[in-house]
Coordinates of C-alpha atoms in Angstrom, one line a residue:
X18 CA 91.0 9.3 183.1
X19 CA 93.3 12.5 184.2
X20 CA 97.0 12.5 182.6
X21 CA 99.4 14.5 182.6
X22 CA 99.8 17.3 182.7
X23 CA 96.5 17.5 184.5
X24 CA 96.6 17.5 188.4
X25 CA 94.4 14.6 190.2
X26 CA 94.0 16.4 193.4
X27 CA 89.8 15.1 194.7
X28 CA 90.4 17.5 198.0
X29 CA 90.8 20.8 196.6
X30 CA 88.6 23.5 196.2
X31 CA 89.3 23.8 192.1
X32 CA 88.4 20.2 191.6
X33 CA 85.1 20.0 193.4
X34 CA 84.1 23.2 191.5
X35 CA 85.3 21.4 188.3
X36 CA 83.5 18.5 188.7
X37 CA 80.5 18.9 190.1
X38 CA 79.8 21.8 187.3
X39 CA 80.3 19.7 184.8
X40 CA 77.7 17.4 187.0
X41 CA 75.1 20.2 186.9
X42 CA 75.6 21.1 182.9
X43 CA 74.9 16.7 182.6
X44 CA 71.7 17.3 184.6
X45 CA 70.3 20.3 182.5
X46 CA 71.8 19.0 179.5
X47 CA 69.7 15.3 180.3
X48 CA 66.6 17.1 181.3
X49 CA 66.2 19.4 178.0
X50 CA 66.8 16.5 176.1
X51 CA 64.5 14.4 177.5
X52 CA 62.4 16.9 178.1
X53 CA 61.4 17.2 181.7
X54 CA 61.7 19.2 184.5
X55 CA 65.6 19.8 185.9
X56 CA 64.2 18.5 189.5
X57 CA 64.0 14.8 188.2
X58 CA 67.3 14.6 187.9
X59 CA 70.6 14.9 190.2
X60 CA 74.2 14.6 189.5
X61 CA 77.7 13.8 191.2
X62 CA 80.7 13.0 191.1
X63 CA 83.2 10.7 192.7
X64 CA 87.3 9.9 192.7
X65 CA 89.8 6.8 192.4
X66 CA 93.5 7.3 192.7
X67 CA 95.7 5.8 190.6
X68 CA 96.1 2.4 192.2
X69 CA 92.5 1.6 191.9
X70 CA 92.0 1.7 187.8
X71 CA 93.9 0.1 185.1
X72 CA 95.4 2.7 183.5
X73 CA 99.4 3.6 183.8
X74 CA 99.2 7.1 182.3
X75 CA 96.2 8.3 184.7
X76 CA 97.1 10.2 187.7
X77 CA 93.5 9.4 188.8
X78 CA 90.1 8.8 187.3
X79 CA 86.9 11.0 188.1
X80 CA 83.5 9.7 187.5
X81 CA 80.3 11.7 187.2
X82 CA 76.7 10.1 187.3
X83 CA 72.9 11.0 187.3
X84 CA 70.4 9.9 189.5
X85 CA 66.5 10.1 189.5
X86 CA 65.1 12.0 192.5
X87 CA 61.8 9.8 192.5
X88 CA 62.0 7.4 195.1
X89 CA 62.8 3.8 193.3
X90 CA 63.4 5.9 190.2
X91 CA 61.8 6.6 187.5
X92 CA 63.7 5.7 184.8
X93 CA 65.1 8.9 183.4
X94 CA 68.7 8.6 184.6
X95 CA 68.6 5.4 182.2
X96 CA 67.5 7.4 179.4
X97 CA 70.4 9.4 179.1
X98 CA 72.6 6.8 177.4
X99 CA 70.0 6.7 174.5
X100 CA 70.2 10.4 173.9
X101 CA 74.3 11.1 175.2
X102 CA 75.1 12.9 172.2
X103 CA 72.1 15.7 172.7
X104 CA 73.2 15.6 176.5
X105 CA 76.6 16.2 175.9
X106 CA 75.9 19.3 173.2
X107 CA 73.6 21.1 175.7
X108 CA 75.8 20.4 178.6
X109 CA 78.2 22.3 176.7
X110 CA 76.5 24.9 175.2
X111 CA 75.6 25.7 179.0
X112 CA 79.1 25.9 179.9
X113 CA 80.7 28.2 177.2
X114 CA 77.8 30.5 175.8
X115 CA 76.9 32.6 178.7
X116 CA 78.2 35.2 179.4
X117 CA 78.7 35.4 183.5
X118 CA 81.7 35.3 185.1
X119 CA 81.4 31.8 187.0
X120 CA 77.8 30.8 186.9
X121 CA 74.5 32.4 187.1
X122 CA 70.7 31.3 186.4
X123 CA 70.9 32.1 183.0
X124 CA 73.5 28.6 183.1
X125 CA 74.2 26.2 185.9
X126 CA 72.2 27.8 188.7
X127 CA 69.1 26.6 189.2
X128 CA 66.5 26.5 192.7
X129 CA 67.5 22.9 193.7
X130 CA 71.1 23.6 193.7
X131 CA 71.3 26.4 195.5
X132 CA 73.8 25.2 198.1
X133 CA 75.9 24.8 195.2
X134 CA 76.2 28.2 194.0
X135 CA 78.8 29.2 195.8
X136 CA 81.4 26.6 193.9
X137 CA 79.6 26.6 190.7
X138 CA 81.8 27.5 187.8
X139 CA 81.1 27.0 184.3
X140 CA 84.7 27.7 182.9
X141 CA 86.0 24.8 184.4
X142 CA 82.9 22.5 184.1
X143 CA 83.8 23.5 180.6
X144 CA 87.3 22.9 180.5
X145 CA 86.6 19.0 182.2
X146 CA 84.4 18.3 179.8
X147 CA 86.1 19.4 177.1
X148 CA 89.3 17.5 178.4
X149 CA 86.4 14.2 178.3
X150 CA 85.3 14.6 174.8
X151 CA 88.7 15.4 172.9
X152 CA 91.5 15.4 175.4
X153 CA 91.9 18.9 175.4
X154 CA 94.7 20.0 177.2
X155 CA 93.1 23.3 179.8
X156 CA 94.4 26.3 178.3
X157 CA 93.5 29.8 179.7
X158 CA 90.6 31.9 177.7
X159 CA 92.5 35.6 177.0
X160 CA 89.7 37.5 177.8
X161 CA 88.6 35.7 180.7
X162 CA 92.8 35.8 182.0
X163 CA 93.0 39.6 180.8
X164 CA 89.9 40.7 183.4
X165 CA 91.8 38.3 186.3
X166 CA 94.9 40.3 185.6
X167 CA 93.6 43.6 185.7
X168 CA 91.8 42.9 189.3
X169 CA 95.2 41.7 190.6
X170 CA 96.9 44.9 188.8
X171 CA 94.3 46.8 190.8
X172 CA 95.0 45.1 194.1
X173 CA 98.3 45.6 194.3
X174 CA 98.2 48.9 193.6
X175 CA 95.8 49.6 196.5
X176 CA 99.0 48.2 198.5
X177 CA 101.6 50.1 196.3
X178 CA 100.7 52.8 193.9
X179 CA 104.2 52.5 192.5
X180 CA 103.8 48.4 191.5
X181 CA 103.6 48.4 187.5
X182 CA 102.1 45.1 186.4
X183 CA 103.0 44.2 182.6
X184 CA 102.8 41.0 180.2
X185 CA 106.3 39.6 178.9
X186 CA 106.4 40.5 175.3
X187 CA 106.6 37.2 173.4
X188 CA 106.1 34.8 176.1
X189 CA 102.3 33.4 176.7
X190 CA 100.4 34.1 180.3
X191 CA 103.4 35.4 181.7
X192 CA 104.0 38.9 183.5
X193 CA 106.4 41.1 185.0
X194 CA 105.8 42.8 188.2
X195 CA 107.9 46.1 189.5
X196 CA 107.9 48.2 192.1
X197 CA 111.1 50.5 190.9
X198 CA 113.6 48.2 192.7
X199 CA 112.7 44.9 192.2
X200 CA 110.7 42.8 190.2
X201 CA 109.6 39.6 189.6
X202 CA 108.0 37.4 186.6
X203 CA 104.9 34.9 187.0
X204 CA 102.8 32.4 184.8
X205 CA 99.3 31.8 184.8
X206 CA 97.6 28.4 184.4
X207 CA 94.6 26.5 184.3
X208 CA 93.9 25.5 187.6
X209 CA 93.5 22.0 186.1
X210 CA 97.3 21.3 185.1
X211 CA 100.5 21.1 187.5
X212 CA 102.1 23.9 188.1
X213 CA 104.8 25.0 186.3
X214 CA 108.4 24.6 186.4
X215 CA 110.4 27.3 185.1
X216 CA 113.7 28.9 186.4
X217 CA 113.0 32.3 184.8
X218 CA 109.6 32.2 186.6
X219 CA 109.5 33.1 190.7
X220 CA 106.2 31.2 190.7
X221 CA 102.7 30.6 188.6
X222 CA 98.9 31.1 189.7
X223 CA 95.8 29.2 188.9
X224 CA 92.8 30.9 187.4
X225 CA 91.0 29.7 190.3
X226 CA 93.8 31.6 192.5
X227 CA 93.1 34.6 190.8
X228 CA 89.5 34.2 190.6
X229 CA 89.4 33.4 194.5
X230 CA 92.0 33.9 196.4
X231 CA 93.1 37.2 195.0
X232 CA 94.3 39.1 198.5
X233 CA 96.6 36.0 199.4
X234 CA 98.3 36.2 195.7
X235 CA 98.4 40.4 195.8
X236 CA 100.2 40.2 199.5
X237 CA 102.6 37.3 198.0
X238 CA 104.0 39.4 195.7
X239 CA 104.2 42.5 197.5
X240 CA 106.0 40.4 199.9
X241 CA 108.3 38.9 197.7
X242 CA 109.2 42.4 196.1
X243 CA 110.1 44.0 199.3

């Protein structure tokens, strides 16, 4: 169950990316734990809205499932429960220990999920797994955030050489953008969290937007400064 401050938007691209990335990591973790080929299992997810579950705190529910690919079932998915701790530990390693920017063949990408390569994101899958395990509220990884903001800075400078983007001293994940005449402050957050409401910020953007919708974000900022 996803409770505040987590967002529940099943039809959003970032939501599908997070849930399917977690499912793929669990497939690979289960395959490793059971000593089978990773094409023996597949994974997916389904959602239920808040009015269909018995949890007054939840905004909705996401369920990740695994199933056998062999017609009639070979029984591998039923054995996952017996090795569940190992499966979770391996999935966590897959999602957190790679050095890629979203997903690669060293972590989530494999031949049998090639149709999903464009949507897989180990950061989002890892964040969802940590929340499921420990209730950890999603936060932004500093190094990744710095990289995303650097790309935004470059994109803004392509539109206007006078634009400067600087971090707000003493305030976490906030930046000021100025073109010499006008300025605005914006924040960044995990896409799994609801948007922040703060009168000192013009708006906030998610890590998913910064990674996948950079031109639109840069244009929005430029227009608000003009």
